[in-house]
Amino acid sequence: MRRRIRELQAAARRLEPAAPERAELREAAGHYAERWLASLPGLPGYVPDDAAAVDALAALPIGEEPTSLDAVLAGLAAGVDRLGVNEPAGHFFGFIPSGGSHVSAVADYLAAVTNRYSGVRYGAPGAARVDDAVLSWLCELFGYPLDAGGDLTSGGSVATLSAVVSAREGAGVAARDVARTAVYLTEHTHHAVAKALRIAGLSECVVRRVPLDDRFRIDAGALDRQAGADAAAGLRPWLVVASAGTTDTGAVDPLEAVADVAASHGMWLHTDAAYGGAFMLTADGRQRLAGIERSDSLVFDPHKGLFVPFGTGVVLVRDRDAMRRAHGYSAAYLRDTGAEELSPADLSPELTRPFRGLRVWLPLQLNGVAAYRAALEEKLLLARFFHQRMQQMRQFEVGPEPDLSVVVFRLAGEGPAADEANTRLALAIQRDGRIYLSSTTIGGRVMLRLAILGQRTHLEHVDLAVEVIGELGVAVSRASRGAEPQPPGPT
Ligand SMILES: *Cc1c(COP(=O)(O)O)cnc(C)c1O
C-alpha cells in the first residue's frame, strides 16, 4: 500500500509546481497581462461574439493530459479577452463602468497564495481584522457608527439581499404578515432590490412605485402621502429604498427628506449607493448624499467607484444585531472556533469566502485616499463638462445637469420614429467601437446614457465621446430623415 500511495503522489506531482516552474508561470501571466494592458486603449468598446472565439475555446477541451501554457494563453486571448464589452477601457461609458485596479489584482494573487480562511475569525484573525479595517473606514465615510454590522460580499446584489433580510429581522416582519405590509421603491430603483425581496420570501409585500420628480428623484411628499394612505388602509409600511445614484440617470434621491418620512412612519430606510457611494470621498458628493448616515442599511460597490475588479460589494447595517439575527448560525463541527467576537460568517450568507478585504485594503494603502478623491472629483467634472458640450449640439435633447456622473441625452424628437433613431444611434456607436455607451428607456422614451466612472477615463476620452456622438448623430438623423416616407410627388 505504501508503494501505491507513493506512485499516486508522484503521478499528482504537477499539482505542486516547484519554484522555477512557479516563476515561469508568473512571468508568462505577467507578460500576457502587460501585452493586454498595452493593447487596451486601442481595443473596441465592444466586440460581438464570433465563431473564431468559440473555436479557440473548443480547441482546448479539458482532458486527462496537461495542455501547454502557451496554448492556453493563446486560447484566452482569442476566445475570452477579445470579446464583449470592454469595461476597463477609458473609452467605456456603458452601464456602470468598473475599474481594473492593478493593485487589487496583485492583492487577489497574494490572498489566493496565502489562502487565509477569512470566514471565521479564528481561522485568520488578521484577515478578519483587514476586513474590519475596510468596513470601519466605510462606516466613517458614510457616517455610520463603528459598531454597525457590515459584510464584504461578492457584489451589490448579494449585499442588497443581506440588507433586505436584515431589514426584515430589524422591522420584525413575520412570514404570515408579509401580504399586509408595504414596500416603497421607484421606477428607477435597481432591480437587485425586487430580486432580493423575492429571494427573501417577501414577494407578497405590496410594492408601491413612488413617483419621481422632473430630475428623476423620489418625490418625498408623494412617499409620505402613499405611506399614510396605506397605513390608514390597514397595511404596514415597513421598508423604503432610496437611491444614492440610480443606474439609469445617476440621480440622488433627497435622502434627508426620505429619512424624515421613513422615521415618521417607522419604516426601515435602505439606501442603494452601489454606484454613487464612492462620491462620498468628494466634497460635492458628500453634499449630494447628505442624510445617507440616517439610513438603517446601505449598499456600496467597491467594484464600481473604488475601481477594484468585479467581485466586491459592501453592505452596512446600523443595527448589527438585526444583521446577526438574519444570518447567525451555529454548528457542532465549528465548536473549536470560538464565538466571543463576531466573525464575517455571522453577518453573511457565506461561510467560506475569499479574503475580499485585501483587494480593497491594499490599493487604499498603496495609493492613499487622496488619489481616489481626485479621481472621483475628476469623474464628476467630466460628467458636467460632457453635459455642457452636449447642450451645444442642437440636434440633441439633454437630460438634467447630472447629480453624479451619468448624463442622459437623445436625438431630439418625439414618437416612435425618434425612439427608433435613438436605438439606431446607440447601436451605431456600439458598432463603431471607438467608445461604448448603453441606452435605457425613461418614461417610455429611449435615452442614451454616458456613464463616467472608469479609472482610466479622462478628458481625452470624453472629448472623443463628444466627437463620436456628434458624428454618428448626424449620420443617423440624416438616414432616418431619408427613410421617412416622402410625400407623393406629381406623377
Ligand atoms: C450595480 C448596481 C447594483 C447591483 O450590484 P451588482 O454588484 O451588479 O450585483 C445595485 N444598485 C445599483 C444602483 C447599481 O448600480
Coordinates of C-alpha atoms and ligand atoms in Angstrom, one line a residue:
M1 CA 0.0 0.0 0.0
R2 CA 2.8 2.4 0.8
R3 CA 4.2 1.9 -2.7
R4 CA 0.9 2.6 -4.3
I5 CA 0.5 5.7 -2.3
R6 CA 3.9 6.9 -3.4
E7 CA 3.1 6.2 -7.0
L8 CA -0.1 8.3 -6.7
Q9 CA 1.9 11.1 -5.1
A10 CA 4.3 11.0 -8.0
A11 CA 1.5 11.0 -10.6
A12 CA 0.0 14.1 -9.0
R13 CA 3.3 15.9 -8.7
R14 CA 2.3 18.6 -11.3
L15 CA -0.3 20.0 -8.8
E16 CA 2.6 21.5 -6.8
P17 CA 4.9 23.3 -9.2
A18 CA 8.4 23.9 -7.9
A19 CA 9.9 27.4 -7.5
P20 CA 11.3 27.7 -11.1
E21 CA 8.0 26.5 -12.6
R22 CA 6.1 29.0 -10.5
A23 CA 8.4 31.7 -11.6
E24 CA 7.9 30.7 -15.3
L25 CA 4.1 30.7 -14.8
R26 CA 4.1 34.1 -13.1
E27 CA 6.3 35.5 -15.8
A28 CA 4.1 34.2 -18.6
A29 CA 1.0 35.5 -16.9
G30 CA 2.7 38.9 -16.3
H31 CA 3.7 39.2 -20.0
Y32 CA 0.2 38.3 -21.0
A33 CA -1.3 40.9 -18.7
E34 CA 1.2 43.6 -19.8
R35 CA 0.5 42.9 -23.5
W36 CA -3.2 43.1 -22.9
L37 CA -2.9 46.3 -20.9
A38 CA -0.8 47.9 -23.7
S39 CA -3.4 46.9 -26.3
L40 CA -6.4 48.2 -24.1
P41 CA -6.6 51.8 -25.4
G42 CA -6.8 50.6 -28.9
L43 CA -9.4 47.8 -28.3
P44 CA -13.0 48.5 -29.4
G45 CA -15.5 49.3 -26.7
Y46 CA -17.5 46.2 -27.7
V47 CA -16.7 43.1 -29.8
P48 CA -19.6 40.8 -30.6
D49 CA -19.2 37.1 -30.2
D50 CA -17.8 35.2 -33.2
A51 CA -17.1 31.8 -34.5
A52 CA -13.3 32.2 -34.1
A53 CA -13.8 32.7 -30.3
V54 CA -16.0 29.7 -30.0
D55 CA -13.4 27.6 -31.9
A56 CA -10.5 28.9 -29.8
L57 CA -12.0 27.5 -26.6
A58 CA -13.4 24.4 -28.3
A59 CA -9.8 23.6 -29.3
L60 CA -9.0 23.4 -25.5
P61 CA -11.0 20.5 -24.2
I62 CA -10.4 19.6 -20.5
G63 CA -8.6 16.3 -20.8
E64 CA -6.6 13.7 -18.9
E65 CA -3.3 15.2 -20.0
P66 CA -2.0 18.7 -19.5
T67 CA -2.2 21.4 -22.1
S68 CA 0.8 23.8 -22.6
L69 CA 0.7 27.2 -21.0
D70 CA 1.3 28.9 -24.4
A71 CA -1.7 27.1 -25.9
V72 CA -4.0 28.1 -23.0
L73 CA -2.9 31.7 -23.0
A74 CA -3.4 31.9 -26.8
G75 CA -6.9 30.4 -26.3
L76 CA -7.7 33.0 -23.6
A77 CA -6.5 35.8 -25.9
A78 CA -8.6 34.6 -28.9
G79 CA -11.6 33.2 -27.1
V80 CA -12.1 35.3 -24.0
D81 CA -10.2 38.6 -23.6
R82 CA -11.0 39.9 -27.1
L83 CA -14.8 39.7 -26.7
G84 CA -17.8 41.5 -25.2
V85 CA -17.9 44.9 -23.5
N86 CA -14.5 46.3 -22.6
E87 CA -15.2 47.6 -19.1
P88 CA -11.7 48.5 -18.0
A89 CA -11.0 50.7 -21.0
G90 CA -11.0 54.5 -20.7
H91 CA -13.4 54.8 -23.6
F92 CA -16.0 52.6 -21.9
F93 CA -19.2 54.5 -20.8
G94 CA -21.8 51.8 -20.7
F95 CA -24.0 50.6 -17.8
I96 CA -21.8 51.4 -14.7
P97 CA -18.1 51.1 -15.6
S98 CA -15.8 49.1 -13.4
G99 CA -12.1 49.5 -12.9
G100 CA -9.4 47.0 -13.1
S101 CA -7.1 48.2 -10.3
H102 CA -3.8 46.6 -10.8
V103 CA -3.0 46.7 -7.1
S104 CA -6.3 44.7 -6.4
A105 CA -5.2 42.1 -8.9
V106 CA -1.9 41.7 -7.0
A107 CA -3.9 41.6 -3.8
D108 CA -6.0 38.7 -5.2
Y109 CA -2.9 36.9 -6.1
L110 CA -1.5 37.2 -2.6
A111 CA -4.8 36.3 -1.0
A112 CA -5.0 33.2 -3.2
V113 CA -1.4 32.1 -2.5
T114 CA -1.7 32.5 1.3
N115 CA -5.3 31.4 1.2
R116 CA -6.2 32.7 4.7
Y117 CA -9.6 31.4 5.9
S118 CA -11.4 34.7 6.4
G119 CA -14.9 33.4 7.1
V120 CA -14.4 32.8 10.7
R121 CA -12.2 35.0 12.9
Y122 CA -10.4 32.0 14.5
G123 CA -9.3 30.9 11.0
A124 CA -7.4 34.1 10.2
P125 CA -7.8 36.8 12.9
G126 CA -5.6 39.1 10.8
A127 CA -7.6 38.7 7.7
A128 CA -10.8 39.3 9.7
R129 CA -9.1 42.5 11.0
V130 CA -8.3 43.7 7.5
D131 CA -12.0 43.2 6.6
D132 CA -12.8 45.1 9.8
A133 CA -10.5 47.9 8.8
V134 CA -12.1 48.3 5.4
L135 CA -15.6 48.2 7.0
S136 CA -14.7 50.7 9.7
W137 CA -13.2 53.0 7.1
L138 CA -16.5 52.8 5.2
C139 CA -18.6 53.3 8.4
E140 CA -16.7 56.5 8.9
L141 CA -17.1 57.5 5.3
F142 CA -20.8 57.1 5.4
G143 CA -21.3 58.4 8.9
Y144 CA -22.4 55.1 10.4
P145 CA -21.5 54.1 14.0
L146 CA -18.3 52.0 14.2
D147 CA -20.4 49.2 15.8
A148 CA -22.6 48.9 12.8
G149 CA -22.7 45.4 11.1
G150 CA -21.1 45.0 7.8
D151 CA -20.0 42.5 5.2
L152 CA -17.9 42.4 2.1
T153 CA -19.9 40.5 -0.4
S154 CA -19.4 39.3 -4.0
G155 CA -21.3 42.4 -5.3
G156 CA -24.2 44.8 -4.8
S157 CA -26.9 42.3 -5.4
V158 CA -25.8 39.9 -2.7
A159 CA -25.2 42.9 -0.4
T160 CA -28.8 44.0 -1.2
L161 CA -30.1 40.6 -0.2
S162 CA -28.2 40.8 3.1
A163 CA -29.7 44.3 3.7
V164 CA -33.2 43.1 2.9
V165 CA -33.1 40.1 5.3
S166 CA -31.6 42.3 8.0
A167 CA -34.4 44.8 7.4
R168 CA -36.9 42.0 7.7
E169 CA -35.5 41.0 11.0
G170 CA -35.0 44.5 12.2
A171 CA -38.5 45.5 11.4
G172 CA -39.9 42.2 12.7
V173 CA -41.8 41.2 9.6
A174 CA -43.1 37.7 10.1
A175 CA -43.9 35.5 7.1
R176 CA -47.6 35.3 8.0
D177 CA -47.8 39.1 7.9
V178 CA -46.0 39.7 4.6
A179 CA -49.1 40.3 2.5
R180 CA -50.2 43.0 4.8
T181 CA -47.0 45.0 4.5
A182 CA -45.9 47.6 2.0
V183 CA -42.5 48.5 0.5
Y184 CA -41.7 51.7 -1.3
L185 CA -39.5 51.8 -4.4
T186 CA -39.4 53.9 -7.6
E187 CA -39.3 53.1 -11.3
H188 CA -35.6 53.7 -11.1
T189 CA -34.8 51.5 -8.1
H190 CA -32.3 48.9 -9.2
H191 CA -33.9 45.6 -9.9
A192 CA -31.5 44.0 -7.3
V193 CA -34.0 45.2 -4.7
A194 CA -37.0 43.5 -6.2
K195 CA -34.9 40.4 -6.8
A196 CA -33.7 40.4 -3.1
L197 CA -37.3 40.7 -1.9
R198 CA -38.3 37.7 -4.0
I199 CA -35.4 35.6 -2.8
A200 CA -36.1 36.6 0.8
G201 CA -39.7 35.3 0.5
L202 CA -41.1 38.8 0.6
S203 CA -42.6 39.0 -2.9
E204 CA -46.1 39.1 -1.4
C205 CA -45.4 42.6 0.0
V206 CA -47.4 45.3 -1.6
V207 CA -44.8 47.2 -3.7
R208 CA -45.5 50.9 -4.3
R209 CA -43.6 52.7 -7.0
V210 CA -43.4 56.2 -5.7
P211 CA -43.4 58.9 -8.4
L212 CA -40.2 60.7 -9.4
D213 CA -39.8 64.4 -9.8
D214 CA -38.5 66.1 -13.1
R215 CA -34.9 65.2 -12.1
F216 CA -35.7 61.6 -11.6
R217 CA -35.5 61.8 -7.8
I218 CA -38.1 60.3 -5.5
D219 CA -41.0 62.6 -4.6
A220 CA -40.7 62.5 -0.8
G221 CA -44.1 64.2 -0.4
A222 CA -45.8 61.5 -2.5
L223 CA -44.0 58.9 -0.5
D224 CA -45.3 60.4 2.7
R225 CA -48.9 60.5 1.4
Q226 CA -48.8 57.0 0.0
A227 CA -47.4 55.5 3.2
G228 CA -50.1 57.4 5.2
A229 CA -52.8 56.2 2.9
D230 CA -51.5 52.6 3.1
A231 CA -51.3 52.7 6.9
A232 CA -54.9 54.1 7.0
A233 CA -56.0 51.2 4.8
G234 CA -54.5 48.7 7.3
L235 CA -51.2 47.9 5.6
R236 CA -47.9 48.2 7.4
P237 CA -45.3 50.4 5.6
W238 CA -42.0 48.8 6.7
L239 CA -39.3 49.4 4.0
V240 CA -38.4 52.3 1.8
V241 CA -35.4 52.2 -0.6
A242 CA -33.7 55.4 -1.6
S243 CA -31.1 55.6 -4.3
A244 CA -27.8 57.4 -3.9
G245 CA -27.2 57.4 -7.6
T246 CA -29.6 55.5 -9.8
T247 CA -28.2 53.3 -12.6
D248 CA -30.4 54.9 -15.2
T249 CA -29.5 58.6 -14.7
G250 CA -27.2 58.8 -11.6
A251 CA -29.9 60.7 -9.8
V252 CA -29.6 61.0 -6.0
D253 CA -32.9 60.9 -4.0
P254 CA -33.4 63.6 -1.4
L255 CA -32.0 61.4 1.4
E256 CA -32.8 63.8 4.3
A257 CA -36.4 64.2 3.3
V258 CA -36.8 60.4 2.7
A259 CA -35.2 59.8 6.1
D260 CA -37.8 62.1 7.7
V261 CA -40.7 60.2 6.0
A262 CA -39.2 56.9 7.0
A263 CA -38.9 58.0 10.6
S264 CA -42.4 59.4 10.8
H265 CA -43.9 56.1 9.5
G266 CA -41.5 53.8 11.4
M267 CA -40.0 52.4 8.2
W268 CA -36.6 50.8 7.7
L269 CA -34.7 53.0 5.3
H270 CA -32.3 51.3 2.9
T271 CA -30.1 53.3 0.7
D272 CA -28.7 51.9 -2.5
A273 CA -25.3 53.6 -3.0
A274 CA -23.9 50.7 -5.1
Y275 CA -22.9 53.2 -7.8
G276 CA -22.9 56.5 -6.1
G277 CA -21.3 55.7 -2.7
A278 CA -17.7 56.4 -3.7
F279 CA -18.5 60.0 -4.3
M280 CA -18.7 60.4 -0.5
L281 CA -15.0 60.9 -0.9
T282 CA -15.6 64.2 -2.6
A283 CA -16.9 67.4 -1.1
D284 CA -19.6 67.7 -3.7
G285 CA -20.6 64.1 -3.4
R286 CA -20.9 64.5 0.4
Q287 CA -23.3 67.4 -0.1
R288 CA -25.4 65.5 -2.5
L289 CA -25.5 62.3 -0.4
A290 CA -26.2 64.2 2.9
G291 CA -28.6 62.2 5.0
I292 CA -27.2 58.8 4.0
E293 CA -25.9 58.5 7.6
R294 CA -29.6 58.3 8.7
S295 CA -30.3 55.2 6.7
D296 CA -30.7 51.8 8.5
S297 CA -28.7 50.0 5.9
L298 CA -26.8 50.8 2.8
V299 CA -25.1 49.0 -0.1
F300 CA -22.0 50.2 -1.9
D301 CA -19.9 48.6 -4.7
P302 CA -16.1 48.9 -4.5
H303 CA -16.1 47.2 -7.8
K304 CA -17.6 50.3 -9.2
G305 CA -16.4 53.5 -7.6
L306 CA -13.3 52.2 -6.0
F307 CA -12.2 50.7 -9.3
V308 CA -11.5 47.2 -7.9
P309 CA -12.1 44.3 -10.3
F310 CA -15.6 42.6 -10.2
G311 CA -16.3 40.7 -7.1
T312 CA -16.7 43.1 -4.2
G313 CA -19.8 44.7 -2.8
V314 CA -20.4 46.0 0.7
V315 CA -23.5 46.1 3.0
L316 CA -23.6 48.1 6.2
V317 CA -26.4 47.7 8.7
R318 CA -26.7 50.2 11.6
D319 CA -28.3 47.6 13.9
R320 CA -25.7 44.9 13.9
D321 CA -27.9 42.6 15.9
A322 CA -30.6 42.6 13.3
M323 CA -28.0 41.6 10.8
R324 CA -26.8 38.8 13.0
R325 CA -30.3 37.5 13.6
A326 CA -30.8 37.3 9.8
H327 CA -27.5 35.4 9.2
G328 CA -26.4 33.8 12.5
Y329 CA -25.8 30.1 12.8
S330 CA -24.0 27.6 14.9
A331 CA -22.8 24.1 14.1
A332 CA -21.3 21.2 16.0
Y333 CA -18.3 20.9 13.7
L334 CA -17.4 24.6 14.4
R335 CA -17.1 24.1 18.2
D336 CA -13.4 24.8 18.2
T337 CA -13.6 28.2 16.5
G338 CA -14.6 30.3 19.5
A339 CA -17.6 32.7 19.5
E340 CA -16.7 35.7 21.6
E341 CA -16.2 38.1 18.7
L342 CA -18.5 38.2 15.7
S343 CA -17.0 36.6 12.6
P344 CA -17.7 37.6 9.0
A345 CA -19.8 34.4 8.6
D346 CA -22.1 35.6 11.4
L347 CA -23.2 38.5 9.3
S348 CA -23.2 36.9 5.9
P349 CA -25.0 34.2 3.9
E350 CA -21.5 32.7 3.2
L351 CA -19.3 30.6 5.4
T352 CA -16.2 30.0 3.4
R353 CA -15.4 33.1 1.3
P354 CA -12.4 34.6 -0.4
F355 CA -10.3 37.1 1.6
R356 CA -12.0 40.1 0.0
G357 CA -10.8 42.7 2.3
L358 CA -7.3 42.6 0.8
R359 CA -8.4 43.7 -2.7
V360 CA -9.9 46.8 -1.2
W361 CA -7.4 47.5 1.6
L362 CA -4.1 47.0 -0.4
P363 CA -5.0 49.6 -3.0
L364 CA -6.2 52.1 -0.4
Q365 CA -2.9 51.5 1.4
L366 CA -0.6 51.8 -1.6
N367 CA -2.5 54.6 -3.3
G368 CA -3.7 56.7 -0.4
V369 CA -7.2 58.1 -0.2
A370 CA -6.3 61.4 -1.8
A371 CA -5.7 59.8 -5.2
Y372 CA -9.2 58.4 -5.1
R373 CA -10.7 61.7 -4.0
A374 CA -9.0 63.3 -7.0
A375 CA -10.1 60.6 -9.5
L376 CA -13.8 60.8 -8.3
E377 CA -13.8 64.6 -8.5
E378 CA -12.4 64.3 -12.0
K379 CA -15.3 62.0 -13.0
L380 CA -17.9 64.4 -11.5
L381 CA -16.4 67.3 -13.5
L382 CA -16.1 65.2 -16.7
A383 CA -19.8 64.5 -16.5
R384 CA -20.6 68.2 -16.1
F385 CA -18.3 69.0 -18.9
F386 CA -19.9 66.4 -21.2
H387 CA -23.4 67.7 -20.2
Q388 CA -22.3 71.3 -21.3
R389 CA -20.8 70.0 -24.6
M390 CA -24.0 68.1 -25.4
Q391 CA -26.1 71.2 -24.8
Q392 CA -24.1 72.9 -27.5
M393 CA -25.1 70.3 -30.1
R394 CA -28.5 71.4 -31.4
Q395 CA -29.7 68.0 -32.7
F396 CA -29.7 66.6 -29.1
E397 CA -32.0 66.9 -26.2
V398 CA -30.0 66.7 -23.0
G399 CA -31.3 65.5 -19.6
P400 CA -30.8 67.4 -16.3
E401 CA -27.4 68.5 -15.1
P402 CA -26.0 65.3 -13.6
D403 CA -26.2 64.8 -9.8
L404 CA -23.2 62.5 -10.2
S405 CA -21.5 61.1 -13.3
V406 CA -24.3 59.8 -15.6
V407 CA -25.6 62.0 -18.3
V408 CA -28.7 61.1 -20.3
F409 CA -29.5 62.5 -23.8
R410 CA -31.1 61.7 -27.0
L411 CA -31.5 62.9 -30.6
A412 CA -34.3 65.4 -30.3
G413 CA -37.8 64.4 -31.4
E414 CA -40.9 62.6 -30.2
G415 CA -42.7 59.5 -31.1
P416 CA -41.7 56.0 -32.4
A417 CA -39.6 57.3 -35.2
A418 CA -37.4 59.3 -32.7
D419 CA -37.2 56.4 -30.4
E420 CA -36.1 54.2 -33.3
A421 CA -33.5 56.7 -34.4
N422 CA -32.1 56.8 -30.9
T423 CA -32.0 53.0 -30.7
R424 CA -30.1 53.1 -34.0
L425 CA -27.7 55.7 -32.7
A426 CA -26.8 53.6 -29.7
L427 CA -26.2 50.6 -32.0
A428 CA -24.2 52.6 -34.4
I429 CA -21.9 53.9 -31.5
Q430 CA -21.5 50.3 -30.2
R431 CA -20.6 49.0 -33.6
D432 CA -18.3 51.9 -34.3
G433 CA -16.3 50.8 -31.3
R434 CA -14.3 54.0 -30.6
I435 CA -16.4 54.4 -27.4
Y436 CA -19.1 52.3 -25.8
L437 CA -22.3 53.6 -24.2
S438 CA -25.6 52.0 -23.5
S439 CA -29.2 53.1 -23.7
T440 CA -32.3 52.9 -21.4
T441 CA -35.9 54.0 -21.5
I442 CA -37.2 56.7 -19.3
G443 CA -40.9 57.3 -19.2
G444 CA -41.1 55.1 -22.2
R445 CA -38.7 57.2 -24.3
V446 CA -35.4 55.8 -25.5
M447 CA -32.5 57.7 -23.9
L448 CA -28.7 57.2 -24.4
R449 CA -26.6 57.5 -21.3
L450 CA -22.9 58.3 -20.8
A451 CA -21.7 56.8 -17.5
I452 CA -18.3 58.1 -16.4
L453 CA -16.7 56.0 -13.7
G454 CA -13.8 54.2 -15.3
Q455 CA -10.5 54.8 -13.5
R456 CA -8.9 55.1 -16.9
T457 CA -11.5 57.6 -18.3
H458 CA -10.1 61.1 -18.7
L459 CA -10.7 64.3 -20.7
E460 CA -9.5 62.8 -24.0
H461 CA -12.0 60.0 -23.8
V462 CA -14.9 62.4 -23.1
D463 CA -13.7 64.6 -26.0
L464 CA -13.7 61.5 -28.2
A465 CA -17.2 60.6 -26.9
V466 CA -18.5 64.1 -27.9
E467 CA -16.9 63.7 -31.3
V468 CA -18.3 60.2 -32.0
I469 CA -21.8 61.0 -30.7
G470 CA -21.9 64.2 -32.8
E471 CA -20.6 62.5 -36.0
L472 CA -22.9 59.4 -35.7
G473 CA -25.8 61.5 -34.5
V474 CA -25.7 63.5 -37.7
A475 CA -25.4 60.3 -39.8
V476 CA -28.3 58.6 -38.1
S477 CA -30.6 61.7 -38.2
R478 CA -29.9 62.0 -41.9
A479 CA -30.5 58.4 -42.6
S480 CA -33.8 58.4 -40.6
R481 CA -35.0 61.5 -42.4
G482 CA -34.2 59.8 -45.6
A483 CA -36.1 56.7 -44.5
E484 CA -39.2 58.7 -43.7
P485 CA -42.0 58.2 -46.3
Q486 CA -41.7 61.1 -48.8
P487 CA -44.9 63.0 -49.7
P488 CA -46.1 61.7 -53.1
G489 CA -44.9 63.9 -55.9
P490 CA -46.7 64.7 -59.1
T491 CA -46.8 61.8 -61.4
Ligands
LIG1 C1 -24.6 47.8 -9.9 C2 -25.8 48.2 -9.1 C3 -26.4 47.3 -8.3 C4 -26.2 45.8 -8.3 O1 -24.9 45.5 -8.0 P1 -24.0 44.2 -8.6 O2 -22.7 44.5 -8.0 O3 -24.1 44.4 -10.1 O4 -24.7 43.0 -8.1 C5 -27.5 47.7 -7.4 N1 -27.8 49.0 -7.4 C6 -27.2 49.9 -8.2 C7 -27.6 51.4 -8.1 C8 -26.2 49.6 -9.0 O5 -25.6 50.5 -9.8

